[in-house]
XYZ file of C-alpha atoms in Angstrom:
604
model
C 119.645 26.892 81.923
C 122.632 27.780 79.778
C 123.723 30.488 82.229
C 123.457 28.274 85.311
C 126.135 28.585 87.966
C 127.700 25.705 89.912
C 128.478 27.460 93.207
C 127.252 30.526 95.059
C 130.886 31.731 95.061
C 130.464 32.311 91.307
C 127.489 34.629 91.876
C 129.312 37.984 92.421
C 131.399 37.452 89.272
C 128.329 36.479 87.258
C 126.349 39.516 88.439
C 129.323 41.816 87.798
C 129.641 40.579 84.236
C 125.962 40.261 83.300
C 124.019 42.888 85.226
C 125.724 46.311 85.308
C 123.225 48.560 87.116
C 123.369 51.904 88.878
C 121.096 50.491 91.578
C 121.517 46.770 92.241
C 121.038 46.399 95.989
C 120.179 48.809 98.779
C 117.891 49.744 101.636
C 115.085 52.148 102.445
C 116.093 55.066 104.655
C 113.130 57.219 105.577
C 111.640 58.606 102.379
C 114.610 57.662 100.178
C 116.818 54.674 99.381
C 120.561 54.108 99.698
C 121.703 51.920 96.822
C 124.884 50.140 95.721
C 125.675 49.937 92.019
C 126.780 46.590 90.628
C 130.386 47.798 90.657
C 130.172 49.015 94.265
C 128.554 45.738 95.284
C 131.289 43.686 93.610
C 134.092 45.832 95.024
C 132.714 45.465 98.547
C 132.364 41.680 98.235
C 135.931 41.388 96.923
C 137.497 43.762 99.463
C 135.721 42.189 102.440
C 136.639 38.717 101.202
C 140.299 39.687 100.944
C 139.994 41.329 104.359
C 138.811 38.015 105.791
C 141.821 36.347 104.183
C 144.128 38.784 106.015
C 142.444 37.633 109.243
C 143.429 34.069 108.455
C 140.071 32.819 107.155
C 140.708 29.780 104.981
C 138.622 27.240 103.097
C 136.115 25.591 105.405
C 136.424 28.131 108.241
C 133.108 29.154 109.776
C 132.213 32.838 109.817
C 128.985 33.920 111.528
C 126.672 36.831 110.703
C 124.554 38.306 113.508
C 122.481 41.013 111.878
C 119.104 42.134 110.661
C 118.431 41.942 106.917
C 120.312 44.620 104.982
C 122.630 44.920 101.949
C 125.700 44.488 104.155
C 124.383 41.057 105.186
C 124.330 39.822 101.587
C 127.712 41.391 100.845
C 129.325 39.843 103.939
C 127.806 36.466 103.096
C 129.207 36.494 99.555
C 132.558 37.734 100.872
C 132.702 34.723 103.193
C 131.752 32.300 100.428
C 134.230 33.666 97.866
C 136.967 33.348 100.507
C 136.088 29.655 100.741
C 134.469 30.091 104.140
C 131.218 28.722 105.515
C 128.524 31.231 106.494
C 126.744 30.664 109.806
C 123.674 32.939 110.058
C 122.385 33.882 113.511
C 119.016 35.538 114.083
C 119.481 38.975 115.679
C 116.496 38.263 117.943
C 118.357 35.488 119.793
C 119.632 36.064 123.348
C 123.360 35.753 124.226
C 122.956 32.163 125.457
C 121.692 30.974 122.070
C 124.306 33.051 120.225
C 126.937 31.281 122.338
C 125.469 27.861 121.526
C 125.630 28.448 117.760
C 129.117 29.989 117.827
C 130.431 27.159 119.997
C 128.746 24.360 118.062
C 129.937 25.713 114.699
C 133.452 26.602 115.940
C 133.175 29.996 114.255
C 136.448 31.931 114.097
C 134.970 35.282 113.000
C 131.602 36.924 113.550
C 130.134 39.926 111.732
C 127.638 41.782 113.950
C 125.243 44.536 112.896
C 125.820 47.063 115.671
C 126.823 47.535 119.277
C 123.639 45.874 120.556
C 124.514 42.662 118.713
C 128.249 42.994 119.435
C 127.445 43.173 123.153
C 125.886 39.694 122.959
C 129.153 38.371 121.538
C 131.306 40.111 124.144
C 129.108 38.707 126.910
C 129.943 35.125 125.910
C 133.382 35.521 124.277
C 135.197 33.945 127.245
C 133.359 30.689 126.495
C 134.422 30.664 122.829
C 138.097 29.758 122.377
C 137.766 29.393 118.589
C 136.340 32.913 118.095
C 139.191 35.271 117.183
C 137.596 38.302 115.551
C 134.501 40.462 115.926
C 133.594 42.684 112.964
C 130.936 45.359 113.559
C 128.955 46.838 110.669
C 127.914 49.999 112.513
C 130.316 50.530 115.433
C 129.773 53.353 117.940
C 131.353 56.644 116.911
C 134.934 56.930 118.079
C 135.427 53.231 118.808
C 138.898 52.028 117.859
C 139.893 48.616 116.634
C 142.492 46.333 118.146
C 142.833 43.498 120.604
C 143.790 45.338 123.780
C 146.372 42.642 124.437
C 143.724 39.912 124.623
C 144.413 38.345 121.232
C 140.822 39.083 120.276
C 140.473 41.491 117.368
C 137.553 43.887 117.002
C 137.242 46.036 113.898
C 134.586 47.744 111.829
C 133.264 46.387 108.551
C 134.765 49.427 106.845
C 138.174 48.613 108.344
C 137.834 45.025 107.141
C 137.183 46.250 103.583
C 140.097 48.717 103.779
C 142.418 45.909 104.882
C 141.267 43.851 101.946
C 141.682 46.707 99.485
C 145.182 47.446 100.743
C 146.034 43.795 100.226
C 144.609 44.025 96.705
C 146.632 47.058 95.612
C 149.925 46.177 97.325
C 150.068 42.439 96.702
C 151.246 40.931 93.440
C 148.362 39.416 91.446
C 146.012 39.358 94.442
C 142.914 40.226 92.407
C 143.539 37.444 89.911
C 144.220 34.893 92.645
C 141.044 35.976 94.448
C 138.967 35.206 91.357
C 140.798 31.952 90.653
C 140.356 30.804 94.251
C 136.657 31.677 94.313
C 135.923 30.012 90.981
C 137.899 26.920 91.996
C 135.512 26.206 94.876
C 133.882 22.842 94.268
C 130.090 22.358 94.286
C 130.343 19.769 97.057
C 132.184 22.124 99.422
C 130.196 23.255 102.437
C 128.624 26.694 101.920
C 126.587 27.292 105.045
C 125.455 25.865 108.366
C 121.971 27.147 109.191
C 120.701 26.527 112.699
C 117.014 25.778 112.548
C 114.991 27.942 114.893
C 112.372 25.225 114.822
C 109.070 25.117 116.658
C 110.388 22.513 119.110
C 113.690 21.242 120.459
C 117.338 22.283 120.415
C 118.635 24.037 117.260
C 120.311 21.755 114.741
C 122.950 22.964 112.292
C 121.814 22.160 108.753
C 124.821 21.649 106.456
C 124.239 22.845 102.890
C 126.818 22.652 100.118
C 127.231 25.018 97.192
C 125.578 22.360 95.012
C 122.583 22.180 97.342
C 121.963 25.915 97.248
C 123.017 26.725 93.669
C 120.961 23.886 92.184
C 117.937 24.975 94.192
C 118.349 28.552 92.973
C 118.605 27.459 89.333
C 115.709 24.999 89.577
C 113.469 27.578 91.309
C 114.188 30.055 88.509
C 112.498 27.690 86.079
C 109.189 28.312 87.859
C 109.394 31.884 89.188
C 110.676 33.796 86.166
C 112.468 37.068 86.972
C 114.374 39.624 84.893
C 116.486 42.796 85.089
C 113.396 45.007 84.985
C 112.077 43.583 88.241
C 112.360 45.332 91.603
C 111.781 43.625 94.936
C 111.285 44.764 98.520
C 112.969 42.320 100.901
C 111.911 42.197 104.553
C 112.120 38.591 105.753
C 115.154 37.485 107.802
C 118.205 36.562 105.727
C 119.149 34.206 108.546
C 116.343 32.019 107.206
C 117.060 29.873 104.143
C 113.956 31.100 102.268
C 114.827 34.789 101.973
C 118.502 34.115 101.445
C 117.829 31.759 98.517
C 115.322 34.237 97.085
C 117.893 37.022 97.110
C 120.573 34.829 95.531
C 117.998 34.208 92.808
C 117.178 37.919 92.570
C 120.835 38.864 92.129
C 121.422 36.079 89.609
C 118.549 37.331 87.433
C 119.517 40.998 87.826
C 116.560 42.028 89.996
C 117.057 45.247 91.978
C 116.880 44.286 95.669
C 115.841 46.918 98.204
C 115.611 45.970 101.868
C 112.847 47.404 104.026
C 113.970 49.736 106.785
C 112.242 47.459 109.308
C 109.260 45.146 109.636
C 107.273 48.137 110.885
C 107.853 50.146 107.705
C 106.801 47.595 105.078
C 103.721 49.594 104.017
C 105.480 52.957 103.398
C 108.502 51.152 101.939
C 106.248 49.475 99.362
C 105.046 52.924 98.323
C 108.648 54.095 98.023
C 110.098 51.090 96.176
C 107.003 50.106 94.160
C 108.127 46.474 93.792
C 107.156 44.232 90.895
C 107.871 41.003 92.797
C 107.906 40.294 96.513
C 108.231 37.342 98.866
C 106.432 37.181 102.166
C 104.893 34.913 104.759
C 101.159 34.360 105.301
C 101.022 36.624 108.345
C 102.068 39.617 106.199
C 99.422 38.944 103.549
C 96.777 38.153 106.155
C 97.425 41.453 107.940
C 97.202 43.331 104.640
C 93.882 41.612 103.926
C 92.587 42.392 107.424
C 93.608 46.072 107.276
C 91.838 46.535 103.940
C 88.600 44.981 105.177
C 88.876 46.873 108.457
C 89.036 50.166 106.520
C 86.000 49.130 104.465
C 83.971 48.391 107.604
C 84.286 52.009 108.720
C 83.617 53.462 105.244
C 80.306 55.050 104.173
C 77.671 52.592 102.939
C 78.057 53.542 99.266
C 81.829 52.994 99.328
C 81.387 49.708 101.164
C 78.908 48.528 98.543
C 81.230 49.604 95.714
C 84.159 47.750 97.298
C 82.289 44.475 97.695
C 80.909 44.720 94.142
C 84.370 45.267 92.677
C 85.991 42.490 94.721
C 83.109 40.197 93.747
C 83.753 40.933 90.069
C 87.485 40.368 90.533
C 86.831 37.129 92.409
C 84.509 35.779 89.699
C 87.129 36.595 87.075
C 89.971 35.074 89.130
C 88.051 31.867 89.916
C 87.347 31.292 86.232
C 90.948 31.950 85.247
C 92.285 29.694 88.012
C 89.962 26.914 86.834
C 91.109 27.359 83.232
C 87.621 28.458 82.172
C 86.235 31.416 80.258
C 85.476 34.442 82.413
C 81.687 34.863 82.805
C 80.381 37.542 80.449
C 79.091 39.750 83.261
C 82.418 39.728 85.095
C 84.341 40.290 81.861
C 82.245 43.350 81.013
C 82.319 44.802 84.533
C 85.994 44.146 85.297
C 87.526 47.224 83.576
C 85.284 49.525 85.623
C 85.801 47.537 88.840
C 89.546 47.677 88.309
C 89.590 51.403 87.599
C 87.367 52.368 90.528
C 88.543 49.956 93.243
C 90.974 47.134 92.445
C 93.759 49.327 91.064
C 93.540 51.457 94.204
C 93.997 48.364 96.386
C 97.036 47.363 94.315
C 98.359 50.880 94.827
C 98.761 49.999 98.518
C 101.367 47.483 97.321
C 103.077 50.111 95.198
C 100.944 49.626 92.100
C 103.342 47.453 90.082
C 103.167 43.985 91.669
C 103.086 41.163 89.124
C 104.074 38.262 91.406
C 103.819 37.667 95.148
C 105.406 34.545 96.629
C 104.317 33.053 99.951
C 106.177 30.462 101.989
C 107.151 29.264 105.485
C 103.551 28.485 106.546
C 100.155 27.745 104.945
C 98.312 30.672 103.352
C 94.540 30.628 103.819
C 92.569 30.211 100.590
C 90.352 33.309 101.102
C 93.421 35.556 101.404
C 95.051 33.974 98.340
C 91.833 34.310 96.351
C 91.502 37.960 97.370
C 95.028 38.709 96.122
C 94.252 37.060 92.778
C 90.984 39.010 92.648
C 92.728 42.379 92.976
C 95.305 41.447 90.329
C 98.232 40.586 92.624
C 98.725 36.840 92.040
C 100.322 35.010 94.939
C 102.292 31.815 94.334
C 102.413 29.590 97.383
C 105.400 27.298 97.767
C 106.828 24.787 100.198
C 110.289 24.149 101.504
C 112.473 23.496 104.507
C 115.929 24.567 105.597
C 117.035 20.971 105.028
C 116.017 21.195 101.346
C 117.912 24.424 100.580
C 114.896 25.311 100.901
C 112.504 25.044 97.919
C 110.657 21.789 97.262
C 107.616 22.969 95.321
C 105.939 26.139 94.117
C 102.811 26.993 92.172
C 103.527 28.018 88.571
C 102.108 31.392 87.524
C 100.506 29.890 84.424
C 98.566 27.244 86.386
C 98.337 27.842 90.144
C 96.027 25.828 92.382
C 94.884 27.601 95.522
C 95.177 25.542 98.688
C 98.183 23.673 97.312
C 101.901 24.478 97.340
C 102.312 23.454 93.712
C 104.252 20.641 92.054
C 107.893 19.801 92.736
C 110.403 22.137 91.112
C 112.616 20.608 88.385
C 115.044 17.871 89.540
C 113.252 17.439 92.877
C 111.062 14.417 93.671
C 108.203 14.210 96.163
C 106.764 10.982 97.527
C 104.068 10.411 100.145
C 104.861 7.656 102.655
C 102.233 5.182 103.855
C 101.619 7.243 106.986
C 101.139 10.425 104.923
C 104.589 11.920 105.564
C 106.099 13.983 102.741
C 109.437 12.598 101.512
C 111.815 14.600 99.296
C 114.753 13.565 97.124
C 117.000 15.737 94.975
C 120.232 17.734 94.736
C 118.791 20.197 97.257
C 118.699 17.758 100.197
C 121.177 18.702 102.943
C 124.358 16.828 103.787
C 123.132 16.359 107.329
C 123.028 17.997 110.758
C 126.392 19.281 111.997
C 127.751 17.122 114.832
C 124.476 15.144 114.896
C 124.858 11.950 112.854
C 122.102 10.113 114.711
C 119.618 12.905 114.008
C 120.742 12.908 110.363
C 120.177 9.162 110.038
C 116.678 9.574 111.445
C 115.575 11.938 108.662
C 117.587 10.813 105.606
C 116.904 7.189 104.730
C 117.700 5.547 101.390
C 118.267 8.965 99.844
C 114.880 10.353 100.870
C 114.542 13.224 103.335
C 111.684 12.672 105.765
C 110.211 16.143 106.226
C 108.003 15.512 109.247
C 105.173 17.193 107.335
C 101.978 15.447 106.281
C 100.459 15.917 102.860
C 98.967 14.527 99.681
C 99.608 14.725 95.935
C 96.803 15.173 93.414
C 96.691 13.725 89.909
C 98.701 16.642 88.530
C 101.429 16.259 91.133
C 100.373 19.315 93.171
C 101.200 19.002 96.858
C 98.801 19.872 99.673
C 100.172 20.225 103.210
C 97.857 18.873 105.889
C 99.990 19.278 109.012
C 103.053 18.185 110.986
C 103.512 14.642 112.280
C 104.752 15.963 115.628
C 101.738 18.258 115.912
C 99.197 15.514 115.229
C 96.567 15.521 117.958
C 95.378 12.177 119.286
C 92.267 12.705 121.388
C 91.409 10.714 124.496
C 89.008 8.781 122.264
C 91.844 7.776 119.929
C 90.915 10.067 117.026
C 93.805 11.532 114.981
C 93.442 15.223 114.140
C 95.770 17.476 112.162
C 95.370 20.965 113.668
C 96.511 23.058 110.673
C 93.387 22.687 108.472
C 91.081 23.385 111.422
C 93.093 26.452 112.403
C 92.944 27.642 108.791
C 89.153 27.257 108.838
C 88.916 29.394 111.985
C 91.257 32.007 110.492
C 89.013 32.526 107.480
C 87.212 35.076 109.597
C 88.851 38.507 109.265
C 88.372 38.860 113.028
C 90.689 35.919 113.843
C 94.382 36.809 113.662
C 95.648 33.504 115.076
C 94.208 30.172 116.151
C 95.853 27.315 118.041
C 93.957 24.048 118.357
C 94.291 22.089 121.612
C 93.163 18.519 122.213
C 96.019 16.035 122.498
C 94.985 13.313 124.992
C 91.940 15.442 125.817
C 88.252 14.481 125.610
C 87.479 17.187 123.022
C 89.094 19.992 121.034
C 89.394 23.562 122.244
C 91.106 26.591 120.746
C 93.104 29.618 121.744
C 92.012 32.509 119.532
C 93.699 35.869 119.112
C 91.392 38.524 117.690
C 92.506 40.913 115.004
C 92.202 43.803 117.433
C 91.943 46.711 114.942
C 89.260 44.844 112.974
C 87.460 43.914 116.193
C 87.537 47.514 117.414
C 85.991 48.653 114.130
C 83.231 46.043 114.451
C 82.504 46.533 118.172
C 83.026 50.185 119.130
C 83.355 50.878 122.817
C 85.488 52.639 125.403
C 87.361 49.620 126.792
C 90.542 50.651 128.534
C 92.374 47.435 127.692
C 92.399 44.391 125.449
C 91.852 42.265 128.550
C 88.529 44.027 129.073
C 87.626 43.827 125.385
C 87.946 40.035 125.118
C 85.738 39.592 128.208
C 82.839 41.631 126.806
C 79.715 39.483 126.260
C 79.049 40.942 122.800
C 82.610 40.131 121.711
C 82.350 36.576 123.057
C 79.030 36.135 121.196
C 80.696 37.332 117.998
C 83.389 34.671 118.305
C 80.814 32.055 119.318
C 79.279 32.594 115.879
C 82.680 32.377 114.159
C 83.465 29.076 115.874
C 79.977 27.755 115.130
C 80.430 28.543 111.417
C 83.798 26.770 111.403
C 82.392 23.749 113.236
C 79.741 23.345 110.526
C 82.555 22.357 108.141
C 84.255 19.928 110.537
C 83.732 16.322 111.561
C 82.261 15.912 115.060
C 85.572 14.875 116.648
C 87.317 17.909 115.054
C 84.840 20.512 116.282
C 85.910 23.167 118.774
C 83.794 22.743 121.905
C 85.215 25.681 123.877
C 87.613 28.532 123.165
C 89.489 31.325 124.923
C 90.168 34.778 123.529
C 93.718 35.853 124.314
C 94.386 39.540 125.011
C 97.911 39.589 123.535
C 99.307 38.822 120.102
C 102.008 36.189 119.740
C 105.434 37.703 119.100
C 108.972 36.736 118.190
C 110.256 38.631 121.234
C 108.154 36.541 123.624
C 109.251 33.291 122.000
C 105.787 32.293 120.753
C 106.757 32.839 117.103
C 109.782 31.714 115.130
C 111.671 34.436 113.204
C 109.548 33.543 110.158
C 106.418 34.033 112.268
C 105.347 30.412 112.700
C 103.683 29.524 115.996
C 105.770 27.591 118.541
C 103.050 25.383 119.974
C 105.022 24.169 122.973
C 105.800 27.736 124.076
C 102.194 28.845 123.570
C 100.850 25.874 125.516
C 103.287 26.511 128.374
C 102.527 30.225 128.576
C 98.748 29.768 128.451
C 98.609 26.504 130.442
C 96.207 27.880 133.067
C 93.866 29.189 130.383
C 93.915 25.804 128.630
C 93.150 23.944 131.859
C 90.122 26.191 132.446
C 88.765 25.139 129.041
C 88.639 21.548 130.297
C 87.416 22.279 133.827
C 83.866 21.513 134.849
């Protein structure tokens, strides 16, 4: 692209010059939004960056951000990068012990925390962090004063940091010009960020990404997912994760208006408020949307239920033909305008009514959910990536998506399948390595190829299909190799199954832990159960899931079939450690927590 940028430090200057907007970035607040103009955004980035310089932040210094996703996160990040610093994101869901580990391992000198709750985590471990000099709080308690109290540790608000920077700007000689020169002089191979992988197993590792890694990935992704100044997005995934952060760099670069959701609990009303045209999400979000829609239909009058299924059937027939590159059947073509007017447009209205592209990443999206979204006129493009690849490796193109795949490699990125089925990646997006972990780096980067740990295959058109994780491969007592992901996806095709975890490693047969979609189950099996524990024990509910498992088993090889299952009364959650911040299941945690239940599945 002729307007490509070399470093993320160039991004604020590019946006300031190319995309003057009254509303560039902001956040939902109740029934309204609080937005920054392009000028306000740029001024805040510059002032905070200069404020960091007054605190002694120099090129290569690590500055951490401990916050939920919000405009101030992006602004602080770009302030760090334009000061020559290295951003270290920390998930706000982490406990103090893990915050301490990341701050100590990265040798962070400054941390920006969202509020007093997050600041308290830092204070609780500050004595163990000799390199940490300054705590900046975005939303400090009313009346709190800054200073060090004689300890040498400085605490100040984000507003005070910006004021310090602005004072430096207006009183110093040529400060503004030097700021720009310094930022634009940052080299592509300078370190931009260290992202600690939450991972589904093991100790967090700090992934080192340079400006070249991230900027090239942003530019190459833009060649597939085409965005423009007219687009509006609702952002709700964690910025501490490489996926959402890269997406929002891309959004800003293309002039998209970025509005952050108030919280994960307000996505639905926030979509009505923002009315996005593009949106990124994870499968769990789309699967819940799909489940809620079908749940509402189940309780609707018979005539409305019949109308819904007719319209979705018409939309599905049309979508299948278009996805296959074929002519739409005459019947579907003639019926579609009416189906869209009566039903499909009303379903899209739940997404705000203007969606033209949905993007899904971080975990596999089930084909029925993807097909449903295409059927209602909200095309979803599934992609694949990892923190270590900055993160995008592949994504389905809008003009030729293939459901069940994660698309072909983006420009300048190569994919190869090793003899054992492992996906290997090479390109300018591959990380520099794991911070302080050379041995771990050497294990995954060999002869220029990054070994992803994922299993997959490439079709004749170069489209990648993910079949599982090497570390999650189940080897039964009979020596059969089983990848759990496809089997779990088959079980989750039922709208009554919210989550499925296959068990069977070194076991005589496969079993499964199933979590019902409780609202959908309640609609299907009315009763007066006082608790979920009672609900999952009901014979009629167990029979219902017996049928679901039997249907899934009909599609599986004998050694893959689920012989027994348990219905769990509680959903997996980030807070309980069973899900990563991007809502992927941590198998080791789940197996530990439900060990007794699993053992009962193999007893007798």
